[in-house]
Amino acid sequence: MTRARPRVVIVGGGFGGLSAAKALAGARVRVTLVDRQNHHLFQPMLYQVAMAGLSPADIAYPIRSILRRRPEVRVVLDEVKSIEPESRRVVLRASELSYDFLIVATGTQTNYFT
């Protein structure tokens, strides 16, 4: 009898989510990374874009490109509406995902200008 590989859902495509996806490389799991943006923004260099030292394309990379060599990782572009830990489901705008393990790496939002 063959046992199915565990399903890992990662919510967030920032530093934490990408690090988790990369750390699971080679593990016998199925990984789904969910983010509402299709790119990862390298915010430490954002000031150089503001100073016109870099182009915005220099600090924003497509998440699928970053993980292209990770065949066990699937990237879903969607927004998480809720997490149901009792039933082990992540409810998205367009669908839902079941998981065995959940990593929530949504990051933070700055309030510099509020």
PDB file of C-alpha atoms in Angstrom:
ATOM      1  CA  MET A   1       0.000   0.000   0.000  1.00  0.00           C
ATOM      2  CA  THR A   2       1.430   3.365  -1.056  1.00  0.00           C
ATOM      3  CA  ARG A   3       0.957   6.260   1.317  1.00  0.00           C
ATOM      4  CA  ALA A   4       0.216   9.665  -0.220  1.00  0.00           C
ATOM      5  CA  ARG A   5       2.727  12.402   0.380  1.00  0.00           C
ATOM      6  CA  PRO A   6       1.672  14.925   3.046  1.00  0.00           C
ATOM      7  CA  ARG A   7       0.201  18.196   1.787  1.00  0.00           C
ATOM      8  CA  VAL A   8       1.882  21.372   3.018  1.00  0.00           C
ATOM      9  CA  VAL A   9       0.177  24.706   2.398  1.00  0.00           C
ATOM     10  CA  ILE A  10       2.247  27.859   2.788  1.00  0.00           C
ATOM     11  CA  VAL A  11       0.320  31.124   3.050  1.00  0.00           C
ATOM     12  CA  GLY A  12       2.533  34.022   1.965  1.00  0.00           C
ATOM     13  CA  GLY A  13       5.206  34.489  -0.671  1.00  0.00           C
ATOM     14  CA  GLY A  14       7.516  36.793   1.260  1.00  0.00           C
ATOM     15  CA  PHE A  15      10.848  35.922   2.851  1.00  0.00           C
ATOM     16  CA  GLY A  16       9.309  33.451   5.321  1.00  0.00           C
ATOM     17  CA  GLY A  17       7.117  31.638   2.796  1.00  0.00           C
ATOM     18  CA  LEU A  18       9.856  31.367   0.185  1.00  0.00           C
ATOM     19  CA  SER A  19      12.366  30.168   2.787  1.00  0.00           C
ATOM     20  CA  ALA A  20       9.935  27.489   3.946  1.00  0.00           C
ATOM     21  CA  ALA A  21       9.280  26.346   0.360  1.00  0.00           C
ATOM     22  CA  LYS A  22      13.008  26.160  -0.359  1.00  0.00           C
ATOM     23  CA  ALA A  23      13.696  24.315   2.911  1.00  0.00           C
ATOM     24  CA  LEU A  24      11.198  21.631   1.905  1.00  0.00           C
ATOM     25  CA  ALA A  25      13.114  20.928  -1.315  1.00  0.00           C
ATOM     26  CA  GLY A  26      13.701  17.217  -1.627  1.00  0.00           C
ATOM     27  CA  ALA A  27      11.246  16.358   1.147  1.00  0.00           C
ATOM     28  CA  ARG A  28       8.569  13.839   0.306  1.00  0.00           C
ATOM     29  CA  VAL A  29       5.738  16.376   0.502  1.00  0.00           C
ATOM     30  CA  ARG A  30       3.441  18.262  -1.847  1.00  0.00           C
ATOM     31  CA  VAL A  31       3.791  21.985  -1.266  1.00  0.00           C
ATOM     32  CA  THR A  32       1.295  24.651  -2.301  1.00  0.00           C
ATOM     33  CA  LEU A  33       2.321  28.270  -1.796  1.00  0.00           C
ATOM     34  CA  VAL A  34      -0.545  30.785  -1.827  1.00  0.00           C
ATOM     35  CA  ASP A  35      -0.075  34.513  -2.269  1.00  0.00           C
ATOM     36  CA  ARG A  36      -2.310  37.261  -3.598  1.00  0.00           C
ATOM     37  CA  GLN A  37       0.612  38.844  -5.480  1.00  0.00           C
ATOM     38  CA  ASN A  38       2.440  37.096  -8.307  1.00  0.00           C
ATOM     39  CA  HIS A  39       5.759  38.584  -7.246  1.00  0.00           C
ATOM     40  CA  HIS A  40       8.105  38.789  -4.281  1.00  0.00           C
ATOM     41  CA  LEU A  41       9.174  42.336  -3.446  1.00  0.00           C
ATOM     42  CA  PHE A  42      12.665  42.708  -2.004  1.00  0.00           C
ATOM     43  CA  GLN A  43      11.764  45.610   0.297  1.00  0.00           C
ATOM     44  CA  PRO A  44      15.268  46.307   1.686  1.00  0.00           C
ATOM     45  CA  MET A  45      16.117  47.829  -1.714  1.00  0.00           C
ATOM     46  CA  LEU A  46      12.900  49.837  -2.045  1.00  0.00           C
ATOM     47  CA  TYR A  47      14.644  53.067  -1.088  1.00  0.00           C
ATOM     48  CA  GLN A  48      16.919  52.745  -4.139  1.00  0.00           C
ATOM     49  CA  VAL A  49      13.866  52.617  -6.396  1.00  0.00           C
ATOM     50  CA  ALA A  50      12.569  55.763  -4.696  1.00  0.00           C
ATOM     51  CA  MET A  51      15.911  57.451  -5.400  1.00  0.00           C
ATOM     52  CA  ALA A  52      15.789  56.305  -9.050  1.00  0.00           C
ATOM     53  CA  GLY A  53      18.899  54.179  -8.515  1.00  0.00           C
ATOM     54  CA  LEU A  54      17.102  50.970  -9.468  1.00  0.00           C
ATOM     55  CA  SER A  55      14.170  50.035 -11.628  1.00  0.00           C
ATOM     56  CA  PRO A  56      11.159  48.478  -9.856  1.00  0.00           C
ATOM     57  CA  ALA A  57      11.756  45.359 -11.964  1.00  0.00           C
ATOM     58  CA  ASP A  58      15.120  44.958 -10.215  1.00  0.00           C
ATOM     59  CA  ILE A  59      13.527  44.295  -6.823  1.00  0.00           C
ATOM     60  CA  ALA A  60      10.309  42.467  -7.755  1.00  0.00           C
ATOM     61  CA  TYR A  61      10.662  38.853  -8.905  1.00  0.00           C
ATOM     62  CA  PRO A  62       7.906  36.460 -10.030  1.00  0.00           C
ATOM     63  CA  ILE A  63       7.346  33.834  -7.333  1.00  0.00           C
ATOM     64  CA  ARG A  64       7.062  31.081  -9.927  1.00  0.00           C
ATOM     65  CA  SER A  65      10.494  32.040 -11.294  1.00  0.00           C
ATOM     66  CA  ILE A  66      12.048  31.860  -7.847  1.00  0.00           C
ATOM     67  CA  LEU A  67      10.622  28.362  -7.280  1.00  0.00           C
ATOM     68  CA  ARG A  68      10.901  27.042 -10.847  1.00  0.00           C
ATOM     69  CA  ARG A  69      13.476  24.398  -9.900  1.00  0.00           C
ATOM     70  CA  ARG A  70      11.230  23.042  -7.153  1.00  0.00           C
ATOM     71  CA  PRO A  71       8.890  20.577  -8.900  1.00  0.00           C
ATOM     72  CA  GLU A  72       7.186  19.674  -5.606  1.00  0.00           C
ATOM     73  CA  VAL A  73       6.007  23.289  -5.152  1.00  0.00           C
ATOM     74  CA  ARG A  74       2.843  24.597  -6.771  1.00  0.00           C
ATOM     75  CA  VAL A  75       2.132  28.339  -6.659  1.00  0.00           C
ATOM     76  CA  VAL A  76      -1.460  29.558  -6.401  1.00  0.00           C
ATOM     77  CA  LEU A  77      -2.329  33.185  -7.006  1.00  0.00           C
ATOM     78  CA  ASP A  78      -5.309  33.835  -4.754  1.00  0.00           C
ATOM     79  CA  GLU A  79      -6.402  35.501  -1.529  1.00  0.00           C
ATOM     80  CA  VAL A  80      -6.980  33.569   1.679  1.00  0.00           C
ATOM     81  CA  LYS A  81     -10.417  34.267   3.103  1.00  0.00           C
ATOM     82  CA  SER A  82     -10.236  31.991   6.146  1.00  0.00           C
ATOM     83  CA  ILE A  83      -8.399  29.108   7.750  1.00  0.00           C
ATOM     84  CA  GLU A  84     -10.413  26.261   9.253  1.00  0.00           C
ATOM     85  CA  PRO A  85      -8.053  24.312  11.526  1.00  0.00           C
ATOM     86  CA  GLU A  86     -10.706  21.792  12.616  1.00  0.00           C
ATOM     87  CA  SER A  87     -11.213  20.561   9.052  1.00  0.00           C
ATOM     88  CA  ARG A  88      -7.636  21.389   7.948  1.00  0.00           C
ATOM     89  CA  ARG A  89      -8.754  23.655   5.106  1.00  0.00           C
ATOM     90  CA  VAL A  90      -7.649  26.998   3.753  1.00  0.00           C
ATOM     91  CA  VAL A  91     -10.541  28.796   2.097  1.00  0.00           C
ATOM     92  CA  LEU A  92      -9.525  30.961  -0.857  1.00  0.00           C
ATOM     93  CA  ARG A  93     -11.559  33.399  -2.954  1.00  0.00           C
ATOM     94  CA  ALA A  94     -11.875  30.946  -5.833  1.00  0.00           C
ATOM     95  CA  SER A  95     -11.421  27.533  -4.171  1.00  0.00           C
ATOM     96  CA  GLU A  96     -10.153  25.814  -1.068  1.00  0.00           C
ATOM     97  CA  LEU A  97      -7.119  23.726  -0.152  1.00  0.00           C
ATOM     98  CA  SER A  98      -6.821  20.820   2.253  1.00  0.00           C
ATOM     99  CA  TYR A  99      -3.608  20.409   4.174  1.00  0.00           C
ATOM    100  CA  ASP A 100      -1.750  18.120   6.537  1.00  0.00           C
ATOM    101  CA  PHE A 101       0.651  20.886   7.602  1.00  0.00           C
ATOM    102  CA  LEU A 102       0.078  24.638   7.419  1.00  0.00           C
ATOM    103  CA  ILE A 103       2.702  27.388   7.424  1.00  0.00           C
ATOM    104  CA  VAL A 104       1.369  30.917   7.856  1.00  0.00           C
ATOM    105  CA  ALA A 105       3.993  33.411   6.706  1.00  0.00           C
ATOM    106  CA  THR A 106       1.914  36.442   5.794  1.00  0.00           C
ATOM    107  CA  GLY A 107       4.448  38.972   6.994  1.00  0.00           C
ATOM    108  CA  THR A 108       3.575  42.426   8.189  1.00  0.00           C
ATOM    109  CA  GLN A 109       2.333  45.684   6.828  1.00  0.00           C
ATOM    110  CA  THR A 110       4.186  48.867   7.610  1.00  0.00           C
ATOM    111  CA  ASN A 111       2.509  52.051   8.785  1.00  0.00           C
ATOM    112  CA  TYR A 112       5.294  54.528   8.079  1.00  0.00           C
ATOM    113  CA  PHE A 113       3.016  57.145   6.599  1.00  0.00           C
ATOM    114  CA  THR A 114      -0.101  56.836   8.740  1.00  0.00           C
TER     115      THR A 114
END
